[in-house]
Amino acid sequence: MNHAPLPDSYGRLLTYLRVSVTDRCDMRCIYCMAEDMTFLPKAEILSLPELERLCAAFIRHGVRRLRVTGGEPLVRRDVMSFFHEMGRWLHRDTGQPGLDELTLTTNASRLAEFADGLHAAGVRRVNVSLDSLDPARFARITRRGNLARTLDGIRAAREAGLAVRINTVAMAGVNEDEFDTLIAWCGEIGADLCLIETMPMGETGEDRTDHYLPLSIVRRRLEQNWTLEPLAYRTGGPARYARIGQTGQRIGFITPMTHNFCESCNRVRLSCTGRLYTCLGHEGSTDLRAPLRAGEDDAAMMDHVRAAILRKPQGHDFLIGRDADDPARVRRHMSVTGG
């Protein structure tokens, strides 16, 4: 069988797949979702066996990193069976298709329940979305989250042997006064921190133009109090890292707006409905659910994938402040695409 790799038309090789297992979440973060969300009917969501089949096909064609996302992935019923199935692709013999890493992004609300099982499935690293250490502010940002529960999940993950990276969306006038506190706290618990510029995706009921905070400004502010030593360290994603001299932990910066990371993009996203998005910042996508449910074999499925990847744009088209009727505006929510 042909297991040829998947290059795009700019010579970038696809090695990283982010797969959403659900559009549902138990929070409604102000930069991600509207407060009154309408979630997809079950019939439109791929079953776990369907997701497993598609992911396996990608792995056979060169994907080495698989990140499970949502919504909140841990709210999906029986999701641990998916992790265990994907974990079987880890630690394959040299020269055979397989994964180098299986990870997930979570809000940690259910991480205390699943941390040991995730480790048993082969997960060794998790990203946790956490935008404030102040309980009242955390509740406002998430609209319904409980900080104590999230912190319990982070504690359980570390006790289970999972490395933790804290993902914080930097928002002007919302949490920009907490970055020093977050750095110090991450140093205390032994976690890396990654700051992320807000991205204009979907209507959330919040004005992200007012909340947009360039990380170039944030970094200059941080350097007044912290020693940031540039690192070549990479996890396969878009973050660019520095070592914090005072804590020894890493801090990452994801800057889609001030300095995009498209030139080395090796990623695509598979939504829970089977749509393949080759760029987070474009509306274009390819439906894999229809041919999958029509009974096409893996070779035919990968023909659709290969054609989609060859249409992958050179760079994203995000722009803060686009008019609502601008045809280039990305209207889908992050939770639909997969975080």
Short mmCIF file of C-alpha atoms in Angstrom, two decimals, residues 51-316:
data_model
loop_
_atom_site.label_atom_id
_atom_site.label_comp_id
_atom_site.label_asym_id
_atom_site.label_seq_id
_atom_site.Cartn_x
_atom_site.Cartn_y
_atom_site.Cartn_z
CA LEU A 51 -12.50 9.29 13.87
CA GLU A 52 -10.12 6.42 14.63
CA ARG A 53 -10.17 5.29 11.01
CA LEU A 54 -9.43 8.76 9.65
CA CYS A 55 -6.65 9.40 12.18
CA ALA A 56 -5.06 6.04 11.40
CA ALA A 57 -5.03 6.89 7.70
CA PHE A 58 -3.26 10.19 8.43
CA ILE A 59 -0.70 8.41 10.60
CA ARG A 60 0.05 5.93 7.85
CA HIS A 61 0.85 8.90 5.60
CA GLY A 62 3.32 10.63 7.86
CA VAL A 63 1.47 12.31 10.73
CA ARG A 64 3.70 11.96 13.80
CA ARG A 65 1.90 14.20 16.30
CA LEU A 66 -1.78 13.93 17.17
CA ARG A 67 -3.49 16.47 19.41
CA VAL A 68 -7.05 15.80 20.60
CA THR A 69 -9.21 18.89 21.00
CA GLY A 70 -12.83 20.02 21.22
CA GLY A 71 -14.83 21.88 22.45
CA GLU A 72 -13.76 20.14 25.59
CA PRO A 73 -12.60 16.64 24.55
CA LEU A 74 -13.18 15.07 27.95
CA VAL A 75 -16.95 15.72 27.84
CA ARG A 76 -17.30 13.24 24.96
CA ARG A 77 -18.78 9.97 26.17
CA ASP A 78 -16.36 7.03 26.00
CA VAL A 79 -13.56 9.30 24.76
CA MET A 80 -10.97 7.22 26.64
CA SER A 81 -11.50 4.39 24.16
CA PHE A 82 -10.32 6.80 21.45
CA PHE A 83 -7.20 7.70 23.42
CA HIS A 84 -6.36 4.05 23.98
CA GLU A 85 -6.86 3.24 20.29
CA MET A 86 -4.65 6.14 19.21
CA GLY A 87 -2.11 5.21 21.86
CA ARG A 88 -1.53 1.93 20.02
CA TRP A 89 0.26 3.97 17.33
CA LEU A 90 2.92 5.15 19.78
CA HIS A 91 6.35 3.51 20.07
CA ARG A 92 6.17 1.65 16.79
CA ASP A 93 9.24 -0.09 15.39
CA THR A 94 11.65 2.21 13.58
CA GLY A 95 10.72 2.61 9.94
CA GLN A 96 7.02 1.85 10.48
CA PRO A 97 4.25 4.47 10.50
CA GLY A 98 3.50 5.64 14.01
CA LEU A 99 3.11 8.54 16.39
CA ASP A 100 5.85 10.34 18.28
CA GLU A 101 3.31 12.03 20.53
CA LEU A 102 -0.34 11.89 21.57
CA THR A 103 -1.56 14.97 23.44
CA LEU A 104 -4.68 16.95 24.20
CA THR A 105 -5.89 20.46 24.94
CA THR A 106 -8.38 20.68 27.81
CA ASN A 107 -9.95 23.15 30.22
CA ALA A 108 -9.09 20.61 32.98
CA SER A 109 -12.61 20.63 34.44
CA ARG A 110 -12.66 16.81 34.13
CA LEU A 111 -8.94 16.17 34.12
CA ALA A 112 -8.89 14.89 37.72
CA GLU A 113 -11.17 12.05 36.62
CA PHE A 114 -9.17 11.10 33.52
CA ALA A 115 -5.52 11.94 34.25
CA ASP A 116 -4.42 8.42 35.21
CA GLY A 117 -6.23 6.90 32.24
CA LEU A 118 -4.66 9.37 29.84
CA HIS A 119 -1.20 8.46 31.10
CA ALA A 120 -2.01 4.77 30.72
CA ALA A 121 -3.07 5.42 27.11
CA GLY A 122 0.31 6.98 26.31
CA VAL A 123 -0.36 10.70 26.80
CA ARG A 124 2.62 12.40 28.43
CA ARG A 125 1.81 16.09 27.96
CA VAL A 126 -1.36 18.18 28.14
CA ASN A 127 -2.18 21.81 27.39
CA VAL A 128 -4.60 23.40 29.85
CA SER A 129 -6.55 26.53 28.98
CA LEU A 130 -6.39 28.87 31.99
CA ASP A 131 -6.77 32.63 31.61
CA SER A 132 -6.87 33.79 35.22
CA LEU A 133 -5.97 32.65 38.73
CA ASP A 134 -8.61 34.94 40.24
CA PRO A 135 -11.80 32.90 40.88
CA ALA A 136 -14.22 35.73 40.06
CA ARG A 137 -12.35 36.76 36.91
CA PHE A 138 -12.02 33.11 35.84
CA ALA A 139 -15.78 32.74 36.18
CA ARG A 140 -16.37 35.88 34.08
CA ILE A 141 -14.01 34.76 31.30
CA THR A 142 -15.34 31.19 31.15
CA ARG A 143 -18.92 32.29 31.92
CA ARG A 144 -19.51 29.09 33.91
CA GLY A 145 -16.17 27.59 34.92
CA ASN A 146 -15.00 26.81 38.46
CA LEU A 147 -11.35 27.66 39.12
CA ALA A 148 -10.94 25.22 42.00
CA ARG A 149 -12.07 22.35 39.79
CA THR A 150 -9.62 23.34 37.05
CA LEU A 151 -6.76 23.59 39.54
CA ASP A 152 -7.67 20.15 40.91
CA GLY A 153 -7.42 18.80 37.38
CA ILE A 154 -3.98 20.36 36.87
CA ARG A 155 -2.79 18.90 40.19
CA ALA A 156 -4.10 15.44 39.23
CA ALA A 157 -2.38 15.62 35.85
CA ARG A 158 0.98 16.39 37.41
CA GLU A 159 0.52 13.62 40.00
CA ALA A 160 -0.25 11.20 37.15
CA GLY A 161 3.06 12.07 35.49
CA LEU A 162 1.74 14.38 32.78
CA ALA A 163 3.72 17.48 31.85
CA VAL A 164 1.45 20.53 31.84
CA ARG A 165 1.56 23.64 29.69
CA ILE A 166 -0.78 26.45 30.67
CA ASN A 167 -2.35 28.24 27.69
CA THR A 168 -3.42 31.81 28.42
CA VAL A 169 -5.17 34.05 25.89
CA ALA A 170 -3.79 37.56 26.42
CA MET A 171 -6.65 40.07 26.57
CA ALA A 172 -6.29 43.81 27.04
CA GLY A 173 -8.33 45.08 29.96
CA VAL A 174 -9.20 41.53 31.00
CA ASN A 175 -6.15 39.65 32.27
CA GLU A 176 -3.10 41.65 31.21
CA ASP A 177 -2.31 42.45 34.85
CA GLU A 178 -1.91 38.73 35.70
CA PHE A 179 0.96 37.59 33.51
CA ASP A 180 3.61 38.10 36.20
CA THR A 181 1.45 36.16 38.66
CA LEU A 182 0.96 33.34 36.16
CA ILE A 183 4.70 33.13 35.47
CA ALA A 184 5.48 32.88 39.18
CA TRP A 185 2.73 30.29 39.77
CA CYS A 186 3.86 28.16 36.82
CA GLY A 187 7.36 28.27 38.26
CA GLU A 188 6.05 27.00 41.59
CA ILE A 189 4.15 24.04 40.09
CA GLY A 190 6.69 23.20 37.37
CA ALA A 191 4.55 24.06 34.36
CA ASP A 192 5.36 25.92 31.16
CA LEU A 193 3.23 28.92 30.17
CA CYS A 194 2.12 29.91 26.68
CA LEU A 195 0.58 33.28 25.90
CA ILE A 196 -1.71 33.48 22.86
CA GLU A 197 -2.99 36.46 20.91
CA THR A 198 -6.75 36.50 20.55
CA MET A 199 -7.93 35.43 17.08
CA PRO A 200 -11.04 36.80 15.33
CA MET A 201 -13.10 33.62 14.87
CA GLY A 202 -16.89 33.47 15.12
CA GLU A 203 -19.25 35.76 17.03
CA THR A 204 -18.86 35.43 20.79
CA GLY A 205 -20.80 38.43 22.06
CA GLU A 206 -17.54 40.18 22.98
CA ASP A 207 -15.62 42.91 21.12
CA ARG A 208 -12.25 41.30 20.50
CA THR A 209 -10.98 44.50 18.85
CA ASP A 210 -10.96 46.08 22.31
CA HIS A 211 -9.43 42.94 23.86
CA TYR A 212 -6.65 42.48 21.29
CA LEU A 213 -3.23 42.69 22.93
CA PRO A 214 -0.08 42.33 20.80
CA LEU A 215 2.36 39.94 22.44
CA SER A 216 5.25 42.09 21.24
CA ILE A 217 4.10 44.64 23.82
CA VAL A 218 3.56 41.96 26.46
CA ARG A 219 7.05 40.55 25.98
CA ARG A 220 8.67 43.96 26.39
CA ARG A 221 6.74 44.44 29.64
CA LEU A 222 7.73 41.00 30.94
CA GLU A 223 11.39 41.61 30.21
CA GLN A 224 11.35 44.41 32.78
CA ASN A 225 10.87 41.79 35.54
CA TRP A 226 11.99 38.48 34.06
CA THR A 227 15.05 37.23 32.19
CA LEU A 228 13.84 35.65 28.94
CA GLU A 229 16.48 33.54 27.21
CA PRO A 230 15.48 32.54 23.62
CA LEU A 231 15.23 28.79 23.00
CA ALA A 232 15.24 26.64 19.88
CA TYR A 233 12.79 24.31 21.67
CA ARG A 234 9.73 23.33 19.60
CA THR A 235 6.74 21.08 20.31
CA GLY A 236 5.54 20.87 16.70
CA GLY A 237 3.10 23.75 17.12
CA PRO A 238 3.39 27.49 16.44
CA ALA A 239 4.72 28.63 19.84
CA ARG A 240 8.13 30.26 20.04
CA TYR A 241 9.80 29.74 23.42
CA ALA A 242 12.13 31.39 25.89
CA ARG A 243 13.54 30.16 29.19
CA ILE A 244 12.60 32.21 32.24
CA GLY A 245 15.84 32.65 34.11
CA GLN A 246 14.25 33.14 37.54
CA THR A 247 12.03 30.02 37.42
CA GLY A 248 13.71 27.69 34.92
CA GLN A 249 10.38 27.12 33.16
CA ARG A 250 9.63 27.92 29.52
CA ILE A 251 7.31 30.62 28.26
CA GLY A 252 5.84 30.39 24.77
CA PHE A 253 4.35 33.07 22.54
CA ILE A 254 1.76 32.30 19.84
CA THR A 255 1.46 35.38 17.65
CA PRO A 256 -0.89 34.88 14.69
CA MET A 257 -1.52 38.62 14.43
CA THR A 258 1.78 40.38 15.11
CA HIS A 259 4.12 37.76 13.64
CA ASN A 260 2.44 34.89 11.89
CA PHE A 261 3.99 31.43 11.92
CA CYS A 262 2.71 30.24 8.55
CA GLU A 263 6.05 29.73 6.80
CA SER A 264 6.67 26.50 8.72
CA CYS A 265 3.07 25.33 9.16
CA ASN A 266 2.91 21.53 9.29
CA ARG A 267 -0.65 21.28 10.65
CA VAL A 268 -4.18 20.56 9.57
CA ARG A 269 -7.35 20.25 11.64
CA LEU A 270 -10.05 17.60 11.44
CA SER A 271 -13.36 18.72 12.92
CA CYS A 272 -15.76 16.45 14.80
CA THR A 273 -18.04 16.56 11.74
CA GLY A 274 -15.29 15.27 9.43
CA ARG A 275 -14.38 18.57 7.81
CA LEU A 276 -10.68 18.99 7.08
CA TYR A 277 -9.39 22.55 7.63
CA THR A 278 -5.94 23.13 6.20
CA CYS A 279 -5.71 26.66 7.66
CA LEU A 280 -7.21 28.03 10.86
CA GLY A 281 -7.55 31.47 9.30
CA HIS A 282 -9.50 30.50 6.16
CA GLU A 283 -13.06 29.28 5.74
CA GLY A 284 -12.13 26.70 3.09
CA SER A 285 -12.53 23.07 4.09
CA THR A 286 -13.03 19.59 2.66
CA ASP A 287 -15.83 17.22 3.67
CA LEU A 288 -14.47 13.77 4.57
CA ARG A 289 -17.62 12.56 6.30
CA ALA A 290 -19.63 12.09 3.11
CA PRO A 291 -17.10 9.85 1.32
CA LEU A 292 -16.37 8.05 4.59
CA ARG A 293 -20.03 7.18 5.11
CA ALA A 294 -20.44 6.39 1.42
CA GLY A 295 -18.01 3.51 1.94
CA GLU A 296 -14.92 4.81 0.15
CA ASP A 297 -11.76 2.94 1.05
CA ASP A 298 -8.74 4.52 2.74
CA ALA A 299 -6.89 5.09 -0.53
CA ALA A 300 -9.82 7.06 -1.94
CA MET A 301 -10.18 8.98 1.33
CA MET A 302 -6.54 9.99 1.22
CA ASP A 303 -6.95 11.18 -2.36
CA HIS A 304 -9.43 13.75 -1.00
CA VAL A 305 -6.98 14.64 1.77
CA ARG A 306 -4.05 15.00 -0.62
CA ALA A 307 -6.05 17.29 -2.91
CA ALA A 308 -7.11 19.41 0.07
CA ILE A 309 -3.55 19.78 1.34
CA LEU A 310 -2.38 20.92 -2.09
CA ARG A 311 -4.92 23.76 -1.74
CA LYS A 312 -3.55 24.76 1.67
CA PRO A 313 -2.93 28.53 1.55
CA GLN A 314 0.52 29.97 2.11
CA GLY A 315 -0.69 31.92 5.15
CA HIS A 316 -3.73 32.80 7.22
#
